[in-house]
C-alpha positions as a Markdown table, in Angstrom:
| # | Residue | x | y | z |
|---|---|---|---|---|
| 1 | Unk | -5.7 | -15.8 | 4.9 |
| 2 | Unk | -1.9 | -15.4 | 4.6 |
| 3 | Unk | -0.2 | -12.6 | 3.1 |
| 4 | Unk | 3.5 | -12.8 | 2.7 |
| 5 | Unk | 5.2 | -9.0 | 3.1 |
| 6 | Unk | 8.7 | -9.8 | 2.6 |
| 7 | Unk | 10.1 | -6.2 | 3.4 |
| 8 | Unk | 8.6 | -6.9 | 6.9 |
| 9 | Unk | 9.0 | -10.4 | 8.2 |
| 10 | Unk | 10.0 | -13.8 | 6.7 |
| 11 | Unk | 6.7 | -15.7 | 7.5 |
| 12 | Unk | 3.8 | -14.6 | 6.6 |
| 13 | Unk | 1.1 | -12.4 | 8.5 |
| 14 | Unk | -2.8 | -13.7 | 9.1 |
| 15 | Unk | -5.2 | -11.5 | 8.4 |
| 16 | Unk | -8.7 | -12.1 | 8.9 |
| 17 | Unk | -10.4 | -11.6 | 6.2 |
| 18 | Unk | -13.7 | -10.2 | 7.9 |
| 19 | Unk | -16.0 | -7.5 | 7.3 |
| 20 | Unk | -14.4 | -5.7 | 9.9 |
| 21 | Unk | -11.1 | -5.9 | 7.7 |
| 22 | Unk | -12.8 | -5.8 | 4.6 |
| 23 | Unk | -14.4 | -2.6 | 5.3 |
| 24 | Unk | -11.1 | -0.5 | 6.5 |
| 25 | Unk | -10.0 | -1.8 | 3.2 |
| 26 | Unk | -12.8 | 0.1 | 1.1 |
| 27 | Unk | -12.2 | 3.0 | 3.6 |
| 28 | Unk | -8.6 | 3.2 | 2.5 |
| 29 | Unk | -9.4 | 2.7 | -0.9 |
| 30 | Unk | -11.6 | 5.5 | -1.1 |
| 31 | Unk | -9.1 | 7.6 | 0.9 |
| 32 | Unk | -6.3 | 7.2 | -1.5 |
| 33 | Unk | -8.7 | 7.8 | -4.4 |
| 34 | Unk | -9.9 | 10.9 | -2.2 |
| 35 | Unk | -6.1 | 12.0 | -1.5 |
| 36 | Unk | -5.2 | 11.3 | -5.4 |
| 37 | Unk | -7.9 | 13.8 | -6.8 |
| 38 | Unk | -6.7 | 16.3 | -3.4 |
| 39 | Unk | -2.9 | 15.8 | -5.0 |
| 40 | Unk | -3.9 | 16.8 | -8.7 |
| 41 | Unk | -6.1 | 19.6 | -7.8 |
| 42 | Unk | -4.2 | 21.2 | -4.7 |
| 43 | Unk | -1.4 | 24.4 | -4.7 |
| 44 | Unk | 1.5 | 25.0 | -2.5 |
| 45 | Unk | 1.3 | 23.5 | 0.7 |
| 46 | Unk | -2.5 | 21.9 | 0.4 |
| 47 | Unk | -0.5 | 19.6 | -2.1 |
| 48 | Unk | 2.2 | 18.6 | 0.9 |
| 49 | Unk | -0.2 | 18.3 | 3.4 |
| 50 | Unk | -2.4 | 16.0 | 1.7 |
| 51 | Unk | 1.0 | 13.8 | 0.9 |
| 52 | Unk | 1.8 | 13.9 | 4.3 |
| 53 | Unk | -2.0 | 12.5 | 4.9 |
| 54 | Unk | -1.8 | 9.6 | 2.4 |
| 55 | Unk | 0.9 | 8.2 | 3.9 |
| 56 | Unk | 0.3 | 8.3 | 7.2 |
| 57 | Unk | -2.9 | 6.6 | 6.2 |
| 58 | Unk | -0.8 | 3.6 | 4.2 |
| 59 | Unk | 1.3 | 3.0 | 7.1 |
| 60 | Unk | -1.8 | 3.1 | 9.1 |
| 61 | Unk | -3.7 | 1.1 | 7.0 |
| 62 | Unk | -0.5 | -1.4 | 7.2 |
| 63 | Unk | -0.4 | -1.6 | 10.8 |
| 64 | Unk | -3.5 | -2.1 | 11.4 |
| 65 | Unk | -4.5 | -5.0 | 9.0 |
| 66 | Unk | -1.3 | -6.8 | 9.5 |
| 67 | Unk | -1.0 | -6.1 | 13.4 |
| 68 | Unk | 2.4 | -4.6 | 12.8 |
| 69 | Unk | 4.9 | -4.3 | 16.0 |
| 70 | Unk | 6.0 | -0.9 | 17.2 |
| 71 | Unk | 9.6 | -1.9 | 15.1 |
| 72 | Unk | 7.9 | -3.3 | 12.1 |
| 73 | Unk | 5.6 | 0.2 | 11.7 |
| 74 | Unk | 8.2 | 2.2 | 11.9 |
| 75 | Unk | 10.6 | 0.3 | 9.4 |
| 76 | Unk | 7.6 | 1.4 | 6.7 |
| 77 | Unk | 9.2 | 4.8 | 6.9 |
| 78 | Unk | 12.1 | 3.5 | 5.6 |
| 79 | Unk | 10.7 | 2.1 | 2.8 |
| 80 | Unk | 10.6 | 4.1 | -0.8 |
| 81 | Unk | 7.0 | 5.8 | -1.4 |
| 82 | Unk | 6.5 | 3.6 | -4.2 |
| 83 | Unk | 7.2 | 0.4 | -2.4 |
| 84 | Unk | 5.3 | 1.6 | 0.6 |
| 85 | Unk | 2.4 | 2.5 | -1.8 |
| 86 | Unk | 2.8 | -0.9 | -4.2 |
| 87 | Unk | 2.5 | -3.0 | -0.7 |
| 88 | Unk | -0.7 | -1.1 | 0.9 |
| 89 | Unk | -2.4 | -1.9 | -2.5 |
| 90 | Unk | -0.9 | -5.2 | -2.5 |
| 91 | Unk | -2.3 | -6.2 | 1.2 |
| 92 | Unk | -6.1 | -4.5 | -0.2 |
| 93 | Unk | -6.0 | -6.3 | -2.9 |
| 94 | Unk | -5.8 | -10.0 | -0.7 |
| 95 | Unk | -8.4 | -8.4 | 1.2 |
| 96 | Unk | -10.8 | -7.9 | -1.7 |
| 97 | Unk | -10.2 | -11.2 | -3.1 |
| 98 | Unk | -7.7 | -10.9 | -5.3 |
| 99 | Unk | -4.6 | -14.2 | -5.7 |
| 100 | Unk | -1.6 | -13.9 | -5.5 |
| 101 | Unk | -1.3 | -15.3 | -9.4 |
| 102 | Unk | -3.7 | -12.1 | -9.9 |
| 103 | Unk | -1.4 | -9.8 | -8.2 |
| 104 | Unk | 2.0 | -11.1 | -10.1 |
| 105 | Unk | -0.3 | -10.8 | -13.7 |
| 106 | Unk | -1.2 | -7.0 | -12.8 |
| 107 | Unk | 2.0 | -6.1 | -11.8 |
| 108 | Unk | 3.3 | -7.7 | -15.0 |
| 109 | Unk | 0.5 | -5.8 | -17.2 |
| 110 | Unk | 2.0 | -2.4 | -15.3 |
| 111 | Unk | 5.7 | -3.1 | -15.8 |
| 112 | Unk | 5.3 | -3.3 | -19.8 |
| 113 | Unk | 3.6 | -0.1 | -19.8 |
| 114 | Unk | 6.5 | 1.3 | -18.0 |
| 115 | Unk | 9.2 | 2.9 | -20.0 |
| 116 | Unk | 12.7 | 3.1 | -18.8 |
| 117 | Unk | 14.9 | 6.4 | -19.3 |
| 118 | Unk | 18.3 | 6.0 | -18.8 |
| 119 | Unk | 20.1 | 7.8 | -16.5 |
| 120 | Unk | 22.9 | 10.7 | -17.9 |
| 121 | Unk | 26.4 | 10.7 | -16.9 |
């Protein structure tokens, strides 16, 4: 399957979409879901630690699946922590099946949930 990561190369990256693939997919799943109920329960420094954790596992997770270079690894710690986490979920989401039409509709769904507050001068 193709997958198309824009912030990371113009053509698209194959992935394989085997069990092998598949199943560090529902391994990082659970991790994040593991490191999100870490992040809402933890104090002081447990909560920065387990930040630090989740995303070292996205970029992981990234390189891995999409067989990043050395150069195209570390330009995901240049990216925003929301864009870093929006295209980790993106990438799992191919994996598991879902379009890209099925992506684009969820997105859509989150965006008119989100309110905007303007900024102050």
């Amino acid at each position: 399957m193709q997958i198309k990561v824009e912030q990371l190369a113009k053509k698209p990256f194959e992935v394989k979409d085997s069990v092998k693939n598949l199943k560090k997919t529902y391994k990082f799943q659970k991790d994040m879901a593991q490191m999100e109920d870490i992040t809402e329960t933890a104090e002081g420094t447990e909560m920065f630690d387990a930040m630090d954790s989740m995303l070292d596992e996205l970029i992981d997770y990234l390189s891995t699946i999409l067989h990043l270079t050395a150069k195209q690894a570390e330009s995901l710690e240049e990216l925003e922590q929301p864009e870093l986490i929006f295209m980790a979920q993106r990438v799992a989401m191919r994996l598991m099946g879902a379009s890209e039409e099925d992506i684009a509709s969820i997105n859509e769904d989150a965006e008119e949930g989100l309110e905007v507050i303007p900024e102050k001068d």
